[in-house]
Short mmCIF file of C-alpha atoms in Angstrom, two decimals:
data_model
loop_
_atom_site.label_atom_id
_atom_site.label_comp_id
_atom_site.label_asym_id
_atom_site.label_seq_id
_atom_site.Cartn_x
_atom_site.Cartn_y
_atom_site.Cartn_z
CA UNK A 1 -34.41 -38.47 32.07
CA UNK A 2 -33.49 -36.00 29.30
CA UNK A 3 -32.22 -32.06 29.77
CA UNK A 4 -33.67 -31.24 26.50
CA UNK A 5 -35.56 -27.28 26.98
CA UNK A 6 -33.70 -27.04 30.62
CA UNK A 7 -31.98 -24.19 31.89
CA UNK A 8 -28.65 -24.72 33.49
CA UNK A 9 -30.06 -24.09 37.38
CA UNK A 10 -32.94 -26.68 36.53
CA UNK A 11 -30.18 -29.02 35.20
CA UNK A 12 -27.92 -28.86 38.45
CA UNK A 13 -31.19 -29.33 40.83
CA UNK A 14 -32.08 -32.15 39.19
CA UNK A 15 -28.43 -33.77 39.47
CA UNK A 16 -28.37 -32.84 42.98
CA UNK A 17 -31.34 -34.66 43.69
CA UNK A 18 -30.27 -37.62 41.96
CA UNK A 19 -27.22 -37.51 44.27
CA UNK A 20 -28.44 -37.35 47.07
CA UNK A 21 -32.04 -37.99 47.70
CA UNK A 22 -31.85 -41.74 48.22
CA UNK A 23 -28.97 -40.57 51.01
CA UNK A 24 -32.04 -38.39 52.51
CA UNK A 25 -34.66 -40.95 51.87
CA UNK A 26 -32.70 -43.43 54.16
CA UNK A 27 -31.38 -40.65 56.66
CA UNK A 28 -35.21 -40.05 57.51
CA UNK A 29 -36.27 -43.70 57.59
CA UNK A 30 -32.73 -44.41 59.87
CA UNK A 31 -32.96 -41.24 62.45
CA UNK A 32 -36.77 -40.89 62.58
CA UNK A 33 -39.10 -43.71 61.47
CA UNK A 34 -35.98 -45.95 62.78
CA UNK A 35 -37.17 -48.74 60.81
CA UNK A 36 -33.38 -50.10 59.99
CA UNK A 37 -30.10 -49.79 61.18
CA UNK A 38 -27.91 -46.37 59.44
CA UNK A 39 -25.62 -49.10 57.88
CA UNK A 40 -25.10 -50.32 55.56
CA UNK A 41 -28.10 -48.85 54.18
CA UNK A 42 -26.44 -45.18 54.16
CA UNK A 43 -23.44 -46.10 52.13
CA UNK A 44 -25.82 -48.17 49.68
CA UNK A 45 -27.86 -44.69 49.50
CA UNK A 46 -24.56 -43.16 48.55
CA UNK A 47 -23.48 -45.58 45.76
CA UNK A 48 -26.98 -45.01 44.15
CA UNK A 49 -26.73 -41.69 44.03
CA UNK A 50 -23.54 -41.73 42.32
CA UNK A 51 -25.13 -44.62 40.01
CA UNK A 52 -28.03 -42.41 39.56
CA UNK A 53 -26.26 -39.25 38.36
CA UNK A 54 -23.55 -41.08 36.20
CA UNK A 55 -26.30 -43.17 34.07
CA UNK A 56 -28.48 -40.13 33.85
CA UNK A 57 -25.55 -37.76 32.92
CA UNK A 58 -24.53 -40.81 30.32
CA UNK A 59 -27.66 -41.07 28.53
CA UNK A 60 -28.58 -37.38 28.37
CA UNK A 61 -25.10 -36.90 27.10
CA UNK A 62 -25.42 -40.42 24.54
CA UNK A 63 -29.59 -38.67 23.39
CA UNK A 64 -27.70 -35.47 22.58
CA UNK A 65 -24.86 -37.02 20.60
CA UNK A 66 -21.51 -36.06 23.27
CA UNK A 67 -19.30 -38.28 24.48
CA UNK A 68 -21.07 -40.39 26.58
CA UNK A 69 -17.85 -41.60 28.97
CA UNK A 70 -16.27 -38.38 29.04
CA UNK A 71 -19.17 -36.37 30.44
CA UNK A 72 -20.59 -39.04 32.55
CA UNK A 73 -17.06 -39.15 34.61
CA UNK A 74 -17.13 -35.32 34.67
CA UNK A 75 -20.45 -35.02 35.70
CA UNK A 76 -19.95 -37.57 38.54
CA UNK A 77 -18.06 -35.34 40.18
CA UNK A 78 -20.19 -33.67 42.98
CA UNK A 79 -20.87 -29.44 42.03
CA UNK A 80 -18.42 -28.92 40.11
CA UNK A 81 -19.18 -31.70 37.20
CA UNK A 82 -22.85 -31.37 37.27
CA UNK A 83 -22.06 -27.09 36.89
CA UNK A 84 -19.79 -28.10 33.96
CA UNK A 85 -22.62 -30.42 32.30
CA UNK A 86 -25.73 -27.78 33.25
CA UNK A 87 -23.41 -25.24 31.06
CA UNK A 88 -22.94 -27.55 28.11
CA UNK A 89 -26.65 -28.49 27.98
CA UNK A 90 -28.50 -25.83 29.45
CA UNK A 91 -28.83 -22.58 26.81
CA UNK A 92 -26.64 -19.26 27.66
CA UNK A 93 -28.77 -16.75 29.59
CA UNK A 94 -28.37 -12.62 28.45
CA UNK A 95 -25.37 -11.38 30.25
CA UNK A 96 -26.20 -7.72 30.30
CA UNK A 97 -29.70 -5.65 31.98
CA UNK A 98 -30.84 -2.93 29.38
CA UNK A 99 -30.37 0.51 29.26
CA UNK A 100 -28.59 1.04 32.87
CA UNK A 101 -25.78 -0.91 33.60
CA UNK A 102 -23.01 0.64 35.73
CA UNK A 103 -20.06 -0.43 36.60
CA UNK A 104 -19.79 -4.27 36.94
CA UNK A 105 -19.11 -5.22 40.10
CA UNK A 106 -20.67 -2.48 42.21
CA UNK A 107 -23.46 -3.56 40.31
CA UNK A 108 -23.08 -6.87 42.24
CA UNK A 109 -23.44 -5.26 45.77
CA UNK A 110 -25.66 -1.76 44.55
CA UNK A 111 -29.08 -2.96 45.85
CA UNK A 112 -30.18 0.48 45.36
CA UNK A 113 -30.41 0.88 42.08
CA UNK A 114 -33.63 0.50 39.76
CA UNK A 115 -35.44 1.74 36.72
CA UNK A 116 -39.10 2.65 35.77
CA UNK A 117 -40.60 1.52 32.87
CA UNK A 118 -43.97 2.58 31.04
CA UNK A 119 -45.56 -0.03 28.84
CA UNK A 120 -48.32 0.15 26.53
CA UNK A 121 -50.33 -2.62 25.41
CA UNK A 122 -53.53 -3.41 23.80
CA UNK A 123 -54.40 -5.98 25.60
CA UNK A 124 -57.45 -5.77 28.35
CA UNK A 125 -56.63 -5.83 32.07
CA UNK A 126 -57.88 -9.70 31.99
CA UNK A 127 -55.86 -10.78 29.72
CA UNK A 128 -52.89 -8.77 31.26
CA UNK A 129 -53.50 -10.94 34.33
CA UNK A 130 -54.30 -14.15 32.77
CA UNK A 131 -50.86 -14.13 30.53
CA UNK A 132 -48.40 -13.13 33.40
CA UNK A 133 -50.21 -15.96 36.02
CA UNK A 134 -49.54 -18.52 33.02
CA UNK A 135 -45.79 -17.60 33.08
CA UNK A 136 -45.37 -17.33 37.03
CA UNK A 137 -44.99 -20.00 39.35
CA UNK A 138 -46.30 -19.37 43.29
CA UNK A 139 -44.98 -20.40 46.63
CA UNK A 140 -48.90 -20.66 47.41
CA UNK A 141 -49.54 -22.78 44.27
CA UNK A 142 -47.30 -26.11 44.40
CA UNK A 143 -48.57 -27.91 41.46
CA UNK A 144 -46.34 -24.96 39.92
CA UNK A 145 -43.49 -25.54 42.31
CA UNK A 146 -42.31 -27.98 39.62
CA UNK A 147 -43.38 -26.53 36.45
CA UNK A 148 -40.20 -25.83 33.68
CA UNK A 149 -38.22 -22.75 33.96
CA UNK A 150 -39.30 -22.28 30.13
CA UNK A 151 -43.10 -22.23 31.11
CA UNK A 152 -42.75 -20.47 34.05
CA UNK A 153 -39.63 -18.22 34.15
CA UNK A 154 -41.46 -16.20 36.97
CA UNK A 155 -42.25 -16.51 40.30
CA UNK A 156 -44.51 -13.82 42.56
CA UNK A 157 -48.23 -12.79 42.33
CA UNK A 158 -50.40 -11.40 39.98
CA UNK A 159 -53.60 -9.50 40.89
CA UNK A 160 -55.89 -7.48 39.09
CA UNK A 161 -53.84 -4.13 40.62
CA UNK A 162 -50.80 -5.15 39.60
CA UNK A 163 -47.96 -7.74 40.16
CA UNK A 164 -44.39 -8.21 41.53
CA UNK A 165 -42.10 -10.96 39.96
CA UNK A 166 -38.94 -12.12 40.21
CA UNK A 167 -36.98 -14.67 37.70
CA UNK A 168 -36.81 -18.13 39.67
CA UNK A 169 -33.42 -19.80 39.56
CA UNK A 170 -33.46 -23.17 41.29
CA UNK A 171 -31.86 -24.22 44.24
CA UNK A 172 -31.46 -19.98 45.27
CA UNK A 173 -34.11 -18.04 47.60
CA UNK A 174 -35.12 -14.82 45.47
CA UNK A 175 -33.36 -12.37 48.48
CA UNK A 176 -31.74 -9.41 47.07
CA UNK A 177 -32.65 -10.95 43.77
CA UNK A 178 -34.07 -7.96 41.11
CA UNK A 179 -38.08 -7.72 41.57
CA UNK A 180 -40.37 -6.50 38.73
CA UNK A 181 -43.22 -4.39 40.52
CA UNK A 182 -45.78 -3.15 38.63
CA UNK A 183 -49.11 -1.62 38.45
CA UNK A 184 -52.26 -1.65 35.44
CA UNK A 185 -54.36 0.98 34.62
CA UNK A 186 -56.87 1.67 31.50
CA UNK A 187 -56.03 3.68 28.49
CA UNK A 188 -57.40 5.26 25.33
CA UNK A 189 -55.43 2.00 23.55
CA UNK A 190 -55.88 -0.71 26.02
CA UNK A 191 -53.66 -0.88 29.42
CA UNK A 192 -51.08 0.77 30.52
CA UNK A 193 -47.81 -0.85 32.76
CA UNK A 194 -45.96 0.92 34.90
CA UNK A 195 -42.83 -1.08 36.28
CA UNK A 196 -40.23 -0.74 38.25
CA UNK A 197 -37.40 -3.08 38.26
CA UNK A 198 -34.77 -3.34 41.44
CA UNK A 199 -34.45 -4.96 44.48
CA UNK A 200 -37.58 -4.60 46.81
CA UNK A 201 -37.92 -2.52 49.45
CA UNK A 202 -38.19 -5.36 51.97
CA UNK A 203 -34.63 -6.44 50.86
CA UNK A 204 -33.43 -3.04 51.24
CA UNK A 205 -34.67 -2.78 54.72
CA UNK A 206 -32.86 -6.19 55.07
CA UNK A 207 -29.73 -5.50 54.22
CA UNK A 208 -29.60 -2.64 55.78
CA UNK A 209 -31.01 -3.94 59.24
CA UNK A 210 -28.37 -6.54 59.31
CA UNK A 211 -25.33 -3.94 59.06
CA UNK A 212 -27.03 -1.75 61.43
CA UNK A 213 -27.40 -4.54 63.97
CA UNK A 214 -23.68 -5.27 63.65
CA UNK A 215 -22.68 -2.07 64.21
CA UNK A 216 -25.21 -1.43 66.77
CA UNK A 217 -24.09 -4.85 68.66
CA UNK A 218 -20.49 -3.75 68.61
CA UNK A 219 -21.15 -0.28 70.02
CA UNK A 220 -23.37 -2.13 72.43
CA UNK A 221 -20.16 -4.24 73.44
CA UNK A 222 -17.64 -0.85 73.84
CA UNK A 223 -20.09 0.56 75.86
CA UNK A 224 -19.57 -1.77 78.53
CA UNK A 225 -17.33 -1.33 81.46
CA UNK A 226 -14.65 -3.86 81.66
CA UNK A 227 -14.91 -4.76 85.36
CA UNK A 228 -18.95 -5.82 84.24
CA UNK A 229 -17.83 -8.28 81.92
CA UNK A 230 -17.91 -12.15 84.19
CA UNK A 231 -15.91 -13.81 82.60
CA UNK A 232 -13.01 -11.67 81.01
CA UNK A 233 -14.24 -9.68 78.47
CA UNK A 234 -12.84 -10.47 74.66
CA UNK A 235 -9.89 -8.70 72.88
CA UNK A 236 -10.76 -5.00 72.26
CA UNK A 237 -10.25 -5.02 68.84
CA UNK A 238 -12.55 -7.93 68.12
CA UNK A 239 -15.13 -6.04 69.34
CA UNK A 240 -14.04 -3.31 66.95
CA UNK A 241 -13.49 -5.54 63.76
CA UNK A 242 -17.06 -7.45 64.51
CA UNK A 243 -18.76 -5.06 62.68
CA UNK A 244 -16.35 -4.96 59.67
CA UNK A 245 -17.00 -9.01 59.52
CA UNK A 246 -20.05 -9.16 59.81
CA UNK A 247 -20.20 -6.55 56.62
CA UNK A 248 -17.64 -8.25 54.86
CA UNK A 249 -19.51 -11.36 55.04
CA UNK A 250 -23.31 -10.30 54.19
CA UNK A 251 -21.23 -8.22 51.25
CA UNK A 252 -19.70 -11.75 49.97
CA UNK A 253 -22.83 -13.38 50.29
CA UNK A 254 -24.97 -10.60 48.59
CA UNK A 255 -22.20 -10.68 45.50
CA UNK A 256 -22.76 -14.08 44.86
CA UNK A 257 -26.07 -14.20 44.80
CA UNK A 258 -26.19 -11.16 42.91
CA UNK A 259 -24.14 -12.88 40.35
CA UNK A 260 -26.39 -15.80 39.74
CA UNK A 261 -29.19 -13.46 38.94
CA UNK A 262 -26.85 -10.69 36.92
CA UNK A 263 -29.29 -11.20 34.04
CA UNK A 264 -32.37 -10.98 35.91
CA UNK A 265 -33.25 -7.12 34.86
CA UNK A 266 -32.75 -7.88 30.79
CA UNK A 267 -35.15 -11.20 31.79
CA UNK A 268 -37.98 -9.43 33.72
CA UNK A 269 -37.88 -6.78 31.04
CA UNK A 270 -38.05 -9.32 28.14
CA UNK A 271 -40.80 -11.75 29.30
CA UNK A 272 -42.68 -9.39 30.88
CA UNK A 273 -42.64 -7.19 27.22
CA UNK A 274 -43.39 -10.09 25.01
CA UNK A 275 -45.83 -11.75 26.89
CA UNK A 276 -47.94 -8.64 27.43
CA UNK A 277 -47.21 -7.79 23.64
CA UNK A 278 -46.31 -4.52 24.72
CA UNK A 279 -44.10 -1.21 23.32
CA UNK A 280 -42.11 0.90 25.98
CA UNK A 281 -43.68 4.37 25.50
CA UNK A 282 -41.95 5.84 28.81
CA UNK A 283 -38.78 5.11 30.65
CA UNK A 284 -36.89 7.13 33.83
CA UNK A 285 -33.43 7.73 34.43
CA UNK A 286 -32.13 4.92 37.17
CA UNK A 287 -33.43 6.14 40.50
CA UNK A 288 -30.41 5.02 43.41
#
């Protein structure tokens, strides 16, 4: 197995599977077909996938002229060496999003914010379609589930109304990720795209459900009388800081995977652009 043309997530995937899909291969034949006993067939599963991941790592590493030894002993290490490998194989991504980038890290946690796009191309409708399908993998499709990152950087649905895409990134679900939405429509040159780029609405309505509930939960909790509560009720001020956590936590979660998919806005923008050989001939001020 070679990493040539793969992008850093589609690197680590692939190492993790190495790892540890013969440990899942004999975890299902041990707890549910029960064919064999768990040992010592489970820690045989683990050696392989070590063996697994350090002879890949070493002949990637030999193929692309690095030092073999040194990267295969990094790389054996579980995460953190296959993250370190993925970023010396795998090519850079664009760090910034174009034309509206605030502040860096509240845009980590600003689901809010988007920007419209109108694109001009002079391409048919058909053809519209038939180039973004080519370049977008679907969850209803699998014979794309395991198509290359660089042939199909997308993933979402593509109709003859329009389309909404997000960039895939392997080993993360595309919540709170940035979705392209966007609609056709004939003019005098060809068609006409109009995009908007952002989180989705049902992502929106997701984040903002879960907060409420917390807070909703908590005031639920306040409200009731202490002499109801069988047995003793908690510590007051748990019930007051529940809804803080429970914040604090979705806002951790949503950072990080905002991180991993910082880039996503320039990307959508890019492929999208170039694929539909199209020229921007309209753009709105970031809506919030």
């Amino acid at each position: 197995m070679r990493f040539d043309g793969l992008t850093r997530g589609e690197i680590f995937g692939r190492l993790f599977g190495l790892f540890y899909g013969p440990s899942f291969v004999i975890f299902v034949l041990t707890r549910f077909a029960r064919l064999f006993p768990a040992e010592p067939w489970s820690s045989i599963a683990a050696a392989l996938g070590f063996v697994l991941v350090f002879v890949t790592i070493g002949y990637d590493a030999l193929t692309a002229k690095l030092p073999v030894v040194r990267w295969a002993l990094i790389g054996s290490l579980p995460f953190l060496g296959w993250w370190l490998y993925a970023r010396v194989r795998g090519p850079a991504v664009a760090a910034e999003p174009p034309l509206d980038s605030p502040g860096r890290v509240l845009a980590l946690v600003n689901i809010f914010s988007s920007r419209r796009y109108r694109l001009s191309t002079p391409l048919g409708l058909e053809e519209c379609v038939a180039r973004l399908r080519r370049r977008s993998a679907s969850r209803w499709s699998p014979l794309t589930w395991f198509a290359r990152s660089a042939e199909r950087p997308l993933l979402g649905w593509v109709s003859q109304k329009g389309f909404a895409l997000k960039v895939r990134h392997v080993l993360t679900r595309p919540t709170m990720l940035d979705e392209a939405r966007g609609r056709f429509s004939a003019d005098a040159t060809g068609t006409a795209i109009d995009v908007r780029i952002g989180v989705s609405m049902f992502d929106r309505i997701f984040a903002c459900s879960w907060i409420g509930l917390a807070l909703l939960g908590s005031l639920i909790f306040l409200s009731v009388p202490v002499s109801s509560w069988r047995p003793a009720p908690p510590p007051r001020a748990l019930l007051i800081l529940l809804p803080f956590g429970a914040t604090a936590f979705f806002l951790v979660v949503l950072a990080l995977v905002r991180a991993i998919g910082r880039a996503d806005r320039a990307r959508l923008y890019d492929v999208i652009r170039t694929e539909l050989e199209a020229n921007e001939v309209g753009s709105l001020a970031p809506s919030h």
